[in-house]
XYZ file of C-alpha atoms in Angstrom:
503
model
C 153.032 83.065 120.397
C 151.251 81.267 117.414
C 152.460 79.207 115.139
C 150.727 80.456 111.997
C 149.713 83.884 110.738
C 147.626 83.339 107.831
C 147.524 86.581 105.994
C 144.287 86.642 103.892
C 140.879 85.059 104.210
C 139.567 84.279 100.727
C 139.225 80.286 100.212
C 142.894 80.118 99.693
C 143.510 81.081 103.349
C 140.672 79.742 104.862
C 141.904 76.072 103.646
C 145.430 76.682 104.894
C 143.987 77.468 108.545
C 141.478 75.162 108.363
C 143.530 71.904 107.838
C 146.527 73.545 110.388
C 143.803 73.550 112.798
C 143.005 70.328 112.271
C 146.233 69.167 112.998
C 146.736 71.094 116.239
C 148.417 74.007 114.611
C 148.017 77.622 116.343
C 146.661 79.708 113.395
C 145.738 83.114 113.980
C 144.448 84.671 110.295
C 143.780 87.577 109.390
C 142.031 89.896 107.098
C 141.552 93.366 106.182
C 138.137 93.429 104.698
C 135.170 94.151 106.210
C 133.516 90.121 106.083
C 133.286 87.626 103.746
C 133.480 88.846 99.703
C 129.372 89.282 98.834
C 129.642 88.229 95.003
C 130.504 85.560 93.095
C 133.820 85.462 91.452
C 135.542 82.029 91.468
C 132.899 79.479 90.570
C 134.442 76.492 89.656
C 134.824 73.696 92.243
C 137.488 71.065 91.192
C 137.222 67.387 91.049
C 140.374 67.364 92.898
C 139.751 70.286 95.545
C 136.776 67.696 96.404
C 138.973 64.830 96.581
C 140.579 65.866 99.335
C 137.636 68.393 101.146
C 136.915 64.639 102.602
C 139.857 65.085 104.559
C 137.924 67.709 107.136
C 133.980 65.918 105.909
C 133.160 68.801 103.669
C 133.208 67.664 100.469
C 129.425 66.528 100.713
C 128.436 68.985 102.111
C 129.816 71.633 99.647
C 128.713 69.412 96.454
C 124.828 69.407 98.136
C 124.981 73.454 98.353
C 126.704 73.395 94.884
C 125.313 72.970 91.083
C 126.849 70.058 89.367
C 127.654 70.677 85.325
C 128.476 67.229 83.661
C 128.956 68.036 80.530
C 131.061 71.219 78.095
C 129.953 71.724 74.815
C 131.324 74.230 72.088
C 128.880 75.821 69.960
C 129.383 77.922 66.989
C 126.814 79.796 65.372
C 124.463 78.253 67.501
C 124.965 74.977 66.606
C 126.928 72.810 68.590
C 130.166 71.025 66.829
C 131.151 68.856 70.255
C 130.610 67.875 73.599
C 132.600 66.216 76.092
C 130.507 64.569 78.363
C 132.771 64.808 82.185
C 130.475 62.323 83.717
C 131.488 59.544 81.245
C 135.037 60.647 81.246
C 135.748 60.894 84.902
C 133.913 57.883 85.991
C 136.621 55.673 86.373
C 138.805 58.168 87.770
C 137.089 60.071 90.811
C 134.163 60.034 92.913
C 132.997 63.319 91.256
C 132.978 63.618 88.009
C 131.678 67.276 87.028
C 132.617 70.585 87.230
C 131.015 71.726 90.383
C 129.691 75.245 90.240
C 129.447 76.719 93.746
C 129.648 81.004 93.774
C 132.476 82.163 95.960
C 130.942 84.044 98.567
C 128.824 80.930 99.221
C 132.126 78.767 99.248
C 133.827 81.376 102.231
C 131.143 80.779 104.185
C 130.524 77.609 104.118
C 134.616 77.545 105.196
C 134.380 79.850 107.594
C 131.169 78.191 109.226
C 133.752 75.330 109.202
C 137.408 77.141 111.113
C 134.824 78.627 113.788
C 133.174 74.877 114.779
C 137.105 74.411 115.331
C 137.593 77.852 117.783
C 139.215 79.686 114.908
C 137.675 82.933 114.008
C 139.198 85.610 111.068
C 139.959 88.666 112.437
C 138.644 91.374 110.228
C 139.713 94.850 109.820
C 142.963 93.261 110.523
C 146.155 94.787 108.066
C 149.469 93.637 107.946
C 151.860 96.836 107.343
C 155.213 95.043 107.818
C 156.952 92.250 108.992
C 160.209 91.086 110.248
C 162.028 87.528 109.990
C 163.604 87.246 113.458
C 165.729 83.869 112.243
C 163.365 81.324 114.937
C 159.944 83.653 114.524
C 158.514 86.261 112.599
C 157.582 89.420 113.888
C 154.467 91.219 112.104
C 153.110 94.784 112.493
C 149.620 95.272 112.506
C 146.686 97.698 112.168
C 143.748 97.049 113.847
C 140.610 99.080 115.354
C 142.348 102.573 114.539
C 145.479 101.547 116.456
C 148.691 99.634 115.896
C 149.855 95.635 117.509
C 152.361 93.322 116.772
C 151.797 89.803 116.325
C 154.585 87.463 116.598
C 154.417 83.856 114.777
C 156.793 80.669 113.821
C 156.169 81.249 109.786
C 154.048 83.808 108.210
C 151.550 82.424 105.455
C 150.736 85.412 102.928
C 147.042 84.749 101.161
C 146.577 87.930 100.708
C 146.007 87.841 96.513
C 147.730 90.118 93.692
C 148.830 92.560 95.552
C 150.457 90.856 98.317
C 151.902 92.674 101.305
C 154.143 89.675 102.072
C 155.624 89.546 98.509
C 156.238 92.753 98.681
C 158.061 91.806 102.037
C 160.365 89.590 100.606
C 161.158 91.750 98.451
C 160.119 88.655 95.485
C 159.377 89.565 91.252
C 156.156 88.748 89.987
C 157.061 88.509 86.329
C 154.624 88.427 83.714
C 151.940 90.527 81.906
C 148.933 91.944 81.331
C 146.866 90.470 78.322
C 145.480 93.578 76.060
C 142.245 91.759 75.516
C 139.284 92.506 78.323
C 136.980 90.388 79.297
C 133.216 90.418 81.294
C 131.877 88.487 84.335
C 128.676 88.032 84.768
C 125.541 86.841 86.779
C 122.616 86.882 85.121
C 119.005 85.031 85.576
C 118.464 84.101 81.679
C 115.757 81.385 79.689
C 116.558 78.719 76.626
C 119.558 77.361 77.417
C 119.313 73.934 76.434
C 120.235 72.021 78.301
C 120.526 74.085 81.019
C 122.311 72.319 83.182
C 126.070 72.079 81.771
C 129.119 74.124 80.433
C 128.439 76.532 76.926
C 131.165 77.776 75.269
C 129.902 79.673 72.260
C 132.093 81.596 69.092
C 129.869 83.845 66.965
C 132.371 85.963 64.740
C 134.275 87.517 66.822
C 132.253 87.558 69.790
C 132.911 84.761 72.279
C 130.988 83.692 75.888
C 131.153 80.710 78.104
C 127.728 80.288 80.251
C 128.141 77.967 83.205
C 124.761 76.852 85.302
C 124.725 76.894 88.344
C 121.791 77.386 91.719
C 118.798 77.083 89.096
C 118.029 76.338 86.118
C 117.602 80.040 85.178
C 120.582 81.027 87.167
C 123.864 81.514 84.931
C 127.733 83.110 85.008
C 128.818 84.326 82.031
C 131.890 85.067 80.963
C 132.888 86.560 77.855
C 135.430 89.361 75.400
C 134.666 92.372 74.646
C 134.981 94.671 71.876
C 137.960 96.748 72.140
C 135.732 99.378 70.073
C 133.339 99.450 72.785
C 136.427 100.724 75.368
C 135.634 104.301 75.445
C 136.382 105.410 79.017
C 133.458 105.545 80.857
C 132.481 102.419 82.942
C 131.005 99.734 81.202
C 127.398 97.728 81.553
C 126.321 94.269 80.630
C 124.230 96.598 77.585
C 127.647 97.672 76.335
C 128.689 94.019 75.415
C 128.358 92.123 72.468
C 125.601 89.649 72.818
C 126.130 87.578 69.221
C 127.245 85.044 71.185
C 124.694 84.492 73.644
C 122.204 85.629 71.429
C 122.718 82.644 68.609
C 121.954 80.483 71.536
C 118.600 81.497 71.828
C 119.009 82.555 75.639
C 117.112 85.288 76.875
C 118.394 87.479 79.488
C 115.916 88.711 81.963
C 118.082 90.050 84.451
C 121.716 90.582 85.588
C 122.675 90.535 88.925
C 126.436 91.598 88.387
C 128.373 92.554 85.815
C 132.249 92.979 86.407
C 134.826 93.817 83.308
C 138.119 92.784 83.736
C 142.045 92.423 82.036
C 143.608 89.295 82.814
C 147.101 89.221 83.998
C 149.800 85.830 83.847
C 152.046 85.873 86.596
C 154.347 83.775 88.918
C 156.493 84.997 91.792
C 160.563 84.112 91.699
C 160.191 82.400 94.936
C 157.204 80.728 96.912
C 159.742 80.638 100.548
C 161.623 83.065 101.509
C 162.897 82.432 105.086
C 159.844 82.120 107.546
C 157.415 83.653 105.296
C 155.441 81.493 102.251
C 153.220 83.283 99.138
C 149.779 80.866 98.548
C 147.434 81.151 95.940
C 147.354 84.417 93.666
C 150.365 85.854 96.498
C 152.329 83.800 94.457
C 150.970 83.093 90.613
C 147.746 84.452 88.675
C 147.015 83.709 85.045
C 143.520 83.429 82.843
C 140.454 82.101 84.310
C 140.462 79.696 81.727
C 139.081 75.955 82.855
C 138.408 77.445 86.372
C 141.645 76.877 87.750
C 142.862 79.228 90.032
C 141.224 79.264 92.824
C 141.406 75.572 93.134
C 145.324 76.140 92.392
C 145.720 78.416 95.715
C 143.416 75.708 97.669
C 146.363 72.872 96.449
C 149.189 75.336 97.752
C 147.541 75.626 101.068
C 147.288 72.057 101.502
C 150.389 70.966 100.420
C 151.475 74.037 103.041
C 149.456 72.630 105.648
C 150.679 69.260 106.128
C 154.795 70.321 105.773
C 154.124 73.408 108.358
C 151.953 70.485 110.628
C 155.206 68.516 110.258
C 157.590 71.021 111.384
C 156.248 72.320 113.906
C 155.623 69.903 115.628
C 158.918 68.179 115.291
C 158.738 65.651 112.933
C 160.780 66.997 109.886
C 163.606 69.303 109.956
C 163.038 72.906 108.371
C 164.014 71.618 105.117
C 161.090 69.853 104.534
C 159.374 73.154 103.692
C 161.657 73.807 100.890
C 159.543 70.891 98.931
C 156.450 73.403 98.675
C 158.082 75.654 96.504
C 159.398 72.621 94.706
C 156.468 71.171 93.982
C 154.069 73.785 93.622
C 156.117 76.317 91.478
C 156.155 74.061 89.082
C 152.450 73.410 88.721
C 151.682 77.018 88.523
C 154.283 77.653 85.594
C 152.507 74.795 83.939
C 149.156 75.675 84.703
C 150.120 79.530 83.406
C 151.808 78.136 79.690
C 148.286 75.732 79.282
C 145.695 78.436 80.834
C 147.725 81.051 78.514
C 147.570 78.909 75.084
C 143.468 78.456 75.811
C 143.296 82.222 76.480
C 144.775 82.637 73.142
C 142.888 80.278 71.369
C 139.758 82.614 72.933
C 141.074 86.203 72.498
C 143.412 85.969 69.531
C 141.986 88.558 66.577
C 142.286 88.542 63.048
C 140.509 86.405 60.411
C 142.754 83.884 61.040
C 142.342 82.936 63.976
C 138.617 83.512 63.299
C 138.925 81.275 60.252
C 141.161 78.812 63.145
C 138.234 79.548 66.146
C 135.069 79.268 64.051
C 136.025 76.465 61.453
C 139.208 74.386 61.946
C 138.964 73.924 65.579
C 135.292 72.974 66.313
C 136.059 69.765 64.212
C 138.812 69.052 65.651
C 137.819 69.033 68.989
C 134.393 67.007 67.601
C 136.495 64.100 66.084
C 138.753 64.210 68.808
C 136.489 64.058 71.806
C 134.315 61.066 69.999
C 137.498 59.108 71.420
C 137.687 57.898 74.950
C 141.088 58.671 75.633
C 140.946 62.036 74.528
C 137.677 62.560 77.149
C 139.613 60.943 80.060
C 142.632 63.010 79.344
C 140.826 66.132 78.809
C 138.958 65.765 82.365
C 142.215 64.790 84.254
C 143.881 68.001 82.801
C 140.502 70.274 83.725
C 140.240 68.458 87.312
C 143.312 68.348 88.552
C 143.722 64.987 88.834
C 146.697 64.834 86.291
C 149.081 66.723 88.823
C 151.825 65.196 90.289
C 155.158 65.847 91.947
C 157.440 63.023 90.182
C 159.919 65.416 90.256
C 159.862 66.014 94.027
C 162.675 65.371 96.515
C 159.803 63.512 98.228
C 159.078 60.846 95.019
C 160.478 57.618 95.311
C 159.848 54.692 93.054
C 157.190 52.839 91.003
C 155.097 49.837 90.741
C 152.910 48.541 87.880
C 151.651 52.423 86.922
C 152.043 53.997 89.533
C 155.042 56.498 90.347
C 156.194 57.839 93.141
C 154.692 61.633 93.356
C 151.509 60.289 91.597
C 147.343 61.093 93.344
C 146.817 58.271 94.427
C 144.089 56.337 91.854
C 140.514 55.969 93.232
C 138.997 52.334 92.847
C 135.564 52.390 94.002
C 134.567 49.249 95.805
C 131.398 47.636 96.500
C 130.301 49.479 99.645
C 133.007 51.971 99.709
C 136.295 53.147 97.846
C 140.191 53.198 98.565
C 140.078 57.247 99.209
C 138.068 56.310 102.757
C 140.957 56.051 104.831
C 142.853 59.285 103.700
C 140.345 60.963 105.541
C 143.081 61.466 108.177
C 146.268 63.713 107.649
C 148.811 61.618 107.815
C 151.382 59.134 106.457
C 149.671 55.946 105.360
C 150.747 52.570 104.229
C 148.209 50.873 101.474
C 148.981 47.214 100.164
C 145.829 46.190 97.568
C 146.312 42.179 97.993
C 148.187 40.718 101.005
C 150.956 42.599 103.116
C 154.174 41.194 103.939
C 154.788 40.055 107.804
C 157.504 42.460 108.062
C 155.507 45.553 106.558
C 152.917 44.705 108.986
C 155.543 44.736 112.061
C 157.296 47.881 110.908
C 154.357 49.777 110.823
C 152.686 48.796 114.346
C 156.261 49.968 115.889
C 156.072 53.106 114.236
C 151.967 53.573 114.685
C 151.662 53.947 111.016
C 148.177 53.060 109.512
C 148.772 49.647 107.265
C 145.279 49.577 105.282
C 145.269 46.493 103.653
C 142.586 46.033 100.687
C 141.787 42.480 99.192
C 142.668 42.133 95.077
C 140.188 43.032 92.951
C 140.571 43.336 89.196
C 139.417 47.062 89.723
C 142.468 48.093 91.345
C 145.540 46.377 88.229
C 142.887 48.743 86.251
C 143.711 51.308 88.020
C 147.211 50.955 88.006
C 148.267 49.520 91.095
C 150.330 46.605 91.679
C 149.490 43.726 93.393
C 151.087 43.075 97.270
C 152.687 46.231 96.921
C 153.164 48.819 99.335
C 151.795 52.445 98.891
C 153.417 55.027 101.693
C 151.371 58.093 100.890
C 152.046 61.616 102.383
C 149.407 63.634 104.477
C 148.017 65.224 101.047
C 147.195 61.478 99.764
C 149.890 61.872 97.305
C 152.350 58.436 96.510
C 155.396 59.006 98.375
C 156.969 55.804 98.067
C 155.458 52.881 95.310
C 157.882 50.139 96.244
C 156.696 46.731 94.371
C 158.343 44.618 96.501
C 156.576 46.165 99.987
C 159.712 46.175 101.503
C 159.642 47.727 105.434
C 163.630 48.525 104.943
C 162.782 50.266 101.738
C 159.887 52.794 104.184
C 162.287 52.964 106.309
C 165.235 54.041 104.589
C 163.559 56.689 103.187
C 161.919 57.613 106.391
C 165.598 58.369 107.472
C 166.992 60.289 104.900
C 164.868 62.570 104.605
C 165.231 62.786 108.873
C 160.810 61.904 109.196
C 158.939 60.760 111.860
C 156.094 59.157 110.545
C 154.052 58.033 113.301
């Protein structure tokens, strides 16, 4: 019997399988496709995703294979109205102060290679037909190789997209809607964008386009709006869509490598867990592509779920730990849909007043606001997902200086390393910045919990950390307990209250 059956081998499913396999969990991953995707699709890899990728030592490989976009520019009528330099805004927040553009097809191949190196192979042309929750395991009926087969697993994870079979099987709602506005996406070879290696958003009348450089100076991803008058029912091509916003930038399109049009959906399921079944990524939530959040959110779902499944499968926590997956990730999904809805509405709303706000009022305020470092840093935190927290989770306790239980551990650059180096281990651990108390050291040794003590530096206080406090970190690197007293008794009580074996 498998520990976990993962349905769907996009980035979300692959990451879930990787993190499970890394923790010694027996995983089977299936996908009904004949092979990995061959189009670029999702492109943006955010800083928080790269931070988590350090747990499998793939962050630097992904960065080297991708294309850094260090700034975001806002253009109106061919004139730049605002620029946010991400390298400056995020330099003290993360080792990855940029938006990395890494086409999904290349991304998937990299994840597959790492998974195969762990001895796990994606089983292609294998489709989930249905499954039954047997109480202590699930029995899944699969279609593969022209016939049916049965797969039994302790848990099943639906990473199978917006039309998820797993979601349909558990009877979950998928409330939301579809925007009227149609968008297009295109991968092109172009010349004339200056500077070429940055993100650009251009408005020209009712026309809008966003350009993302990747791969080489002449390779761009374009996302733009389509005038409804052009929607005549026939298949659209790039020649059919408006080019005013592109032309106003002085960009010349030499070749279109891929083009597609689509309508944007915004939906969140009413449950992320039902018995032994879980919904992950697009199976649980879909939203506007504004800000490049979709794939990264699915990856965040997968890592949140993976350590909890591994802990329960190993008998180190009660089944109730798995309920916190829904509590933590559903709240974030709703916030994300609300945020991307507002951005999408700003871009897509039609009418003379909307154009006046978009072309005159908003650029002025954005230009003024981004002149302040605090605003630029806030924007970076929002886009990069380094702002995401689990303050309201039942797993989050305490506060020490500016760090609360549920926060992402603040990143601090040191002389020859950083305080994220120990986070490569997918395990509970304790951090102390300053001096650790002897009883805390003894308790960590007895429990088999790694204790990492960092010599106190001014940078630690600047980052919001408290001197000599204890920070108990979850396997996904979020703070579980922030205790200014660094009490072994506090940490022991936390473990007992939740039924955790931390070592």
